[in-house]
XYZ file of N, CA and C in Angstrom:
333
model
N 104.678 124.386 91.966
C 105.911 124.085 92.517
C 105.693 123.243 93.755
N 106.521 122.356 94.214
C 106.398 121.200 95.126
C 107.056 121.198 96.327
N 106.955 120.861 97.429
C 107.372 120.261 98.246
C 107.827 119.030 98.407
N 108.992 118.165 98.702
C 109.151 116.840 98.809
C 109.677 116.587 100.152
N 109.125 115.861 100.575
C 110.114 114.973 101.825
C 110.576 113.700 101.448
N 111.730 113.683 101.513
C 112.809 112.444 101.974
C 113.257 111.838 103.200
N 112.510 110.874 103.364
C 112.494 109.846 104.949
C 113.509 108.726 104.086
N 114.131 108.306 105.146
C 115.113 106.866 104.683
C 115.033 106.097 105.624
N 114.757 104.767 105.457
C 115.230 103.514 106.564
C 116.442 103.485 106.432
N 117.531 103.832 106.260
C 118.561 103.667 106.696
C 118.763 104.451 107.788
N 119.732 103.260 109.028
C 119.874 104.293 110.124
C 121.138 105.194 110.281
N 120.730 106.270 111.049
C 121.333 107.157 110.846
C 121.297 108.615 109.963
N 120.219 108.124 109.054
C 119.973 109.146 107.970
C 118.955 109.971 108.141
N 119.024 111.730 108.472
C 118.065 112.337 109.113
C 117.028 112.311 107.985
N 115.532 112.670 107.618
C 114.840 113.070 106.869
C 115.176 114.584 106.069
N 114.807 114.821 104.830
C 115.622 115.945 104.313
C 113.833 116.569 103.586
N 113.768 117.771 104.108
C 112.445 118.689 103.169
C 113.238 119.715 101.970
N 112.399 119.160 100.600
C 113.329 120.345 99.692
C 111.729 121.224 99.680
N 111.815 122.505 99.031
C 110.896 123.153 98.704
C 111.161 124.238 97.428
N 110.370 124.649 96.947
C 110.228 125.380 95.296
C 110.787 123.991 94.343
N 110.267 122.851 94.610
C 110.745 122.225 93.134
C 109.969 121.903 92.415
N 110.893 122.000 90.764
C 109.654 122.556 89.858
C 109.103 121.418 88.687
N 108.668 121.605 88.532
C 107.806 119.909 87.837
C 108.646 119.620 86.528
N 108.876 118.734 86.166
C 109.813 118.038 84.566
C 110.809 117.120 85.543
N 111.231 117.191 86.430
C 112.366 116.433 87.233
C 111.832 114.954 87.655
N 112.637 113.950 87.575
C 112.238 112.710 88.367
C 112.491 113.155 89.733
N 112.042 112.276 90.599
C 112.406 111.868 91.907
C 114.098 111.625 91.973
N 114.247 110.762 90.917
C 115.822 110.719 91.371
C 116.629 111.526 90.558
N 116.254 112.776 89.434
C 117.336 113.481 89.271
C 117.132 114.648 90.986
N 115.745 114.951 90.637
C 115.495 116.208 92.320
C 116.388 115.868 92.976
N 116.253 114.311 93.947
C 117.916 113.576 94.975
C 119.033 113.943 94.815
N 119.289 113.778 93.079
C 121.100 113.747 92.817
C 121.112 115.168 92.900
N 120.394 116.081 92.625
C 120.735 117.580 92.702
C 120.685 117.742 93.695
N 120.385 117.381 94.899
C 120.380 118.061 96.245
C 120.851 116.694 96.973
N 122.129 116.074 96.469
C 123.295 115.385 96.673
C 122.586 114.483 97.880
N 121.233 113.900 97.619
C 120.361 112.597 98.166
C 120.891 111.438 97.595
N 121.639 110.177 98.179
C 121.983 109.448 97.697
C 120.573 108.337 97.097
N 120.673 108.286 96.040
C 119.521 106.888 95.633
C 120.659 106.221 94.143
N 120.818 105.248 94.478
C 121.502 104.702 93.602
C 120.919 104.291 91.984
N 121.335 104.441 91.068
C 120.611 104.312 89.454
C 121.866 103.841 88.677
N 121.605 102.412 88.722
C 123.139 101.380 88.119
C 122.900 101.926 86.278
N 121.450 101.835 85.914
C 121.109 102.353 84.692
C 121.424 103.430 84.119
N 121.969 104.042 85.300
C 121.656 105.817 84.674
C 120.119 106.260 84.244
N 119.369 105.582 85.104
C 118.004 106.089 85.262
C 116.818 106.291 83.686
N 117.433 105.077 83.343
C 116.338 104.915 81.846
C 115.348 103.414 81.992
N 115.060 102.990 83.196
C 114.048 102.351 83.612
C 114.252 100.504 83.104
N 115.819 100.781 83.653
C 116.423 99.357 83.110
C 116.910 98.643 84.226
N 116.751 99.031 85.186
C 117.424 98.336 86.694
C 115.974 98.479 88.114
N 116.232 98.211 88.972
C 115.286 98.493 90.528
C 115.820 99.307 91.805
N 117.668 100.045 90.897
C 118.191 100.269 91.936
C 117.769 101.439 92.575
N 116.717 102.210 91.582
C 116.683 103.529 92.190
C 115.011 103.772 92.812
N 114.739 102.552 93.204
C 113.607 102.146 94.124
C 112.907 103.092 95.136
N 111.908 103.385 95.273
C 111.239 104.506 96.441
C 110.070 104.197 96.698
N 109.591 104.532 97.654
C 108.095 104.041 98.463
C 107.427 105.674 98.534
N 106.554 105.940 97.106
C 105.894 106.925 97.499
C 104.821 107.169 98.566
N 104.873 107.790 99.309
C 103.998 107.485 100.806
C 102.427 108.723 100.067
N 103.153 109.713 100.022
C 101.939 110.810 99.446
C 102.500 111.413 98.115
N 101.248 112.179 97.485
C 101.520 112.947 95.941
C 101.878 111.687 95.153
N 101.282 110.924 95.063
C 101.275 109.987 93.790
C 100.186 110.366 92.601
N 99.340 111.466 92.877
C 98.737 111.963 91.761
C 99.046 113.290 91.430
N 100.419 113.296 91.563
C 101.149 113.960 91.052
C 102.261 113.998 90.109
N 102.516 112.108 90.225
C 103.479 111.582 89.170
C 102.824 111.084 88.023
N 103.100 110.589 87.087
C 102.484 109.516 85.690
C 102.285 108.214 86.535
N 101.149 107.374 85.559
C 101.120 106.432 86.785
C 102.236 105.310 85.991
N 102.030 104.497 87.198
C 102.868 103.275 86.624
C 102.956 102.498 85.407
N 104.140 102.107 84.387
C 103.902 101.489 83.471
C 104.170 100.072 83.520
N 103.545 99.299 82.552
C 103.879 98.057 82.939
C 105.162 97.461 82.649
N 106.451 98.520 82.071
C 107.735 98.178 82.341
C 108.351 98.506 83.655
N 108.074 100.100 84.111
C 108.345 99.791 85.516
C 107.458 98.736 86.282
N 106.796 98.195 86.333
C 105.794 97.550 87.195
C 106.795 96.487 87.191
N 107.185 95.537 85.856
C 108.132 94.287 85.856
C 109.358 95.039 86.805
N 110.111 95.711 86.542
C 111.381 95.880 87.684
C 110.798 95.860 88.696
N 109.867 96.794 89.343
C 109.744 96.926 90.533
C 109.650 95.519 91.276
N 109.046 94.221 90.730
C 109.119 93.356 90.677
C 111.094 92.567 91.612
N 111.317 93.042 91.028
C 113.051 92.640 91.205
C 113.447 93.796 92.424
N 112.774 94.657 92.586
C 113.730 95.195 93.803
C 113.337 94.436 95.335
N 114.437 94.950 96.111
C 114.352 94.582 97.235
C 112.988 95.376 98.007
N 112.112 94.619 99.032
C 111.018 94.611 99.587
C 110.258 95.101 98.960
N 109.496 95.044 97.400
C 108.667 95.900 97.123
C 107.352 95.766 97.880
N 106.740 97.347 97.498
C 105.302 96.902 98.745
C 103.916 97.330 97.571
N 103.237 97.929 97.556
C 101.813 98.289 96.995
C 102.414 100.281 96.556
N 103.321 100.384 97.083
C 103.541 102.190 96.993
C 104.724 102.231 96.761
N 105.545 101.157 95.877
C 106.831 100.849 95.655
C 106.775 101.584 93.680
N 107.718 102.473 93.734
C 107.841 103.283 92.258
C 109.680 103.268 92.459
N 109.750 103.786 90.702
C 111.367 103.693 90.247
C 111.143 105.382 90.530
N 111.884 105.690 90.946
C 112.573 107.188 90.958
C 112.875 108.084 89.635
N 112.879 107.000 88.647
C 113.762 107.637 87.444
C 112.495 107.482 86.656
N 111.471 107.083 87.489
C 109.912 106.800 85.860
C 108.755 107.810 86.936
N 109.864 108.525 87.886
C 108.582 109.806 88.853
C 108.628 110.888 88.447
N 108.374 111.756 87.343
C 109.170 112.415 86.838
C 107.366 113.690 87.130
N 107.591 114.880 87.887
C 106.291 115.564 88.468
C 106.127 116.370 87.389
N 104.879 116.189 87.580
C 103.628 116.455 86.484
C 103.612 117.807 86.661
N 102.704 118.578 86.115
C 102.528 120.547 86.312
C 102.138 120.130 86.955
N 101.913 121.151 87.757
C 100.821 121.544 89.182
C 101.656 121.635 90.593
N 101.242 121.807 91.597
C 102.081 122.264 92.792
C 101.427 121.195 94.266
N 102.003 120.736 95.152
C 101.515 120.069 95.698
C 102.822 119.338 97.020
N 102.518 118.512 97.725
C 103.241 117.733 98.952
C 103.319 116.392 98.221
N 104.618 115.844 97.990
C 105.293 114.782 97.908
C 106.091 114.370 99.029
N 105.816 112.613 99.314
C 106.587 112.226 100.902
C 106.820 111.044 100.162
N 108.756 110.651 100.091
C 109.459 109.512 99.421
C 110.146 108.871 100.258
N 110.172 107.446 100.327
C 110.925 106.992 101.624
C 111.712 106.086 100.697
N 113.115 107.039 100.965
C 114.120 105.545 100.404
C 114.532 104.244 101.199
N 114.384 103.264 100.870
C 114.919 101.953 101.124
C 116.173 102.212 101.437
N 116.355 101.106 102.372
C 118.142 101.067 103.228
C 119.187 101.068 101.348
N 119.695 101.952 101.243
C 120.814 101.983 100.067
C 121.983 100.825 100.254
N 122.055 101.129 101.463
C 123.029 99.930 102.253
C 123.173 98.489 102.034
N 122.043 98.020 101.215
C 121.913 96.747 100.957
C 122.497 96.438 99.830
N 122.599 97.260 98.780
C 123.500 96.973 97.329
C 125.047 96.538 97.645
N 125.243 95.458 96.625
C 126.613 94.918 96.621
C 127.338 96.464 96.105
N 128.460 96.412 97.213
C 129.876 97.591 96.936
C 129.355 98.548 98.169
N 128.540 98.463 99.262
C 128.424 99.508 100.016
C 129.001 99.279 101.522
């Protein structure tokens, strides 16, 4: 089981800690199931960059980044070395703590 700490760059949003999270779901799916807003214009199939997050801790519990994911991260707003797409961060078997920072979601058109 995992503990996931979500932090937010958007002003006014408080950090959220989720516990007893099972392996097999992506960071995107976990966020949505727990009422954490994380855009996903392509529906979570690695075809856009709107579910872009920063993995601050726990990258060892996630699959390695693929070339395809890297290509879309290059299109994200403010990519960093620890950037990942939430839809591609599927928790692997095991347990531990993961810390994720969600970029300011108000940067997207229509917000």
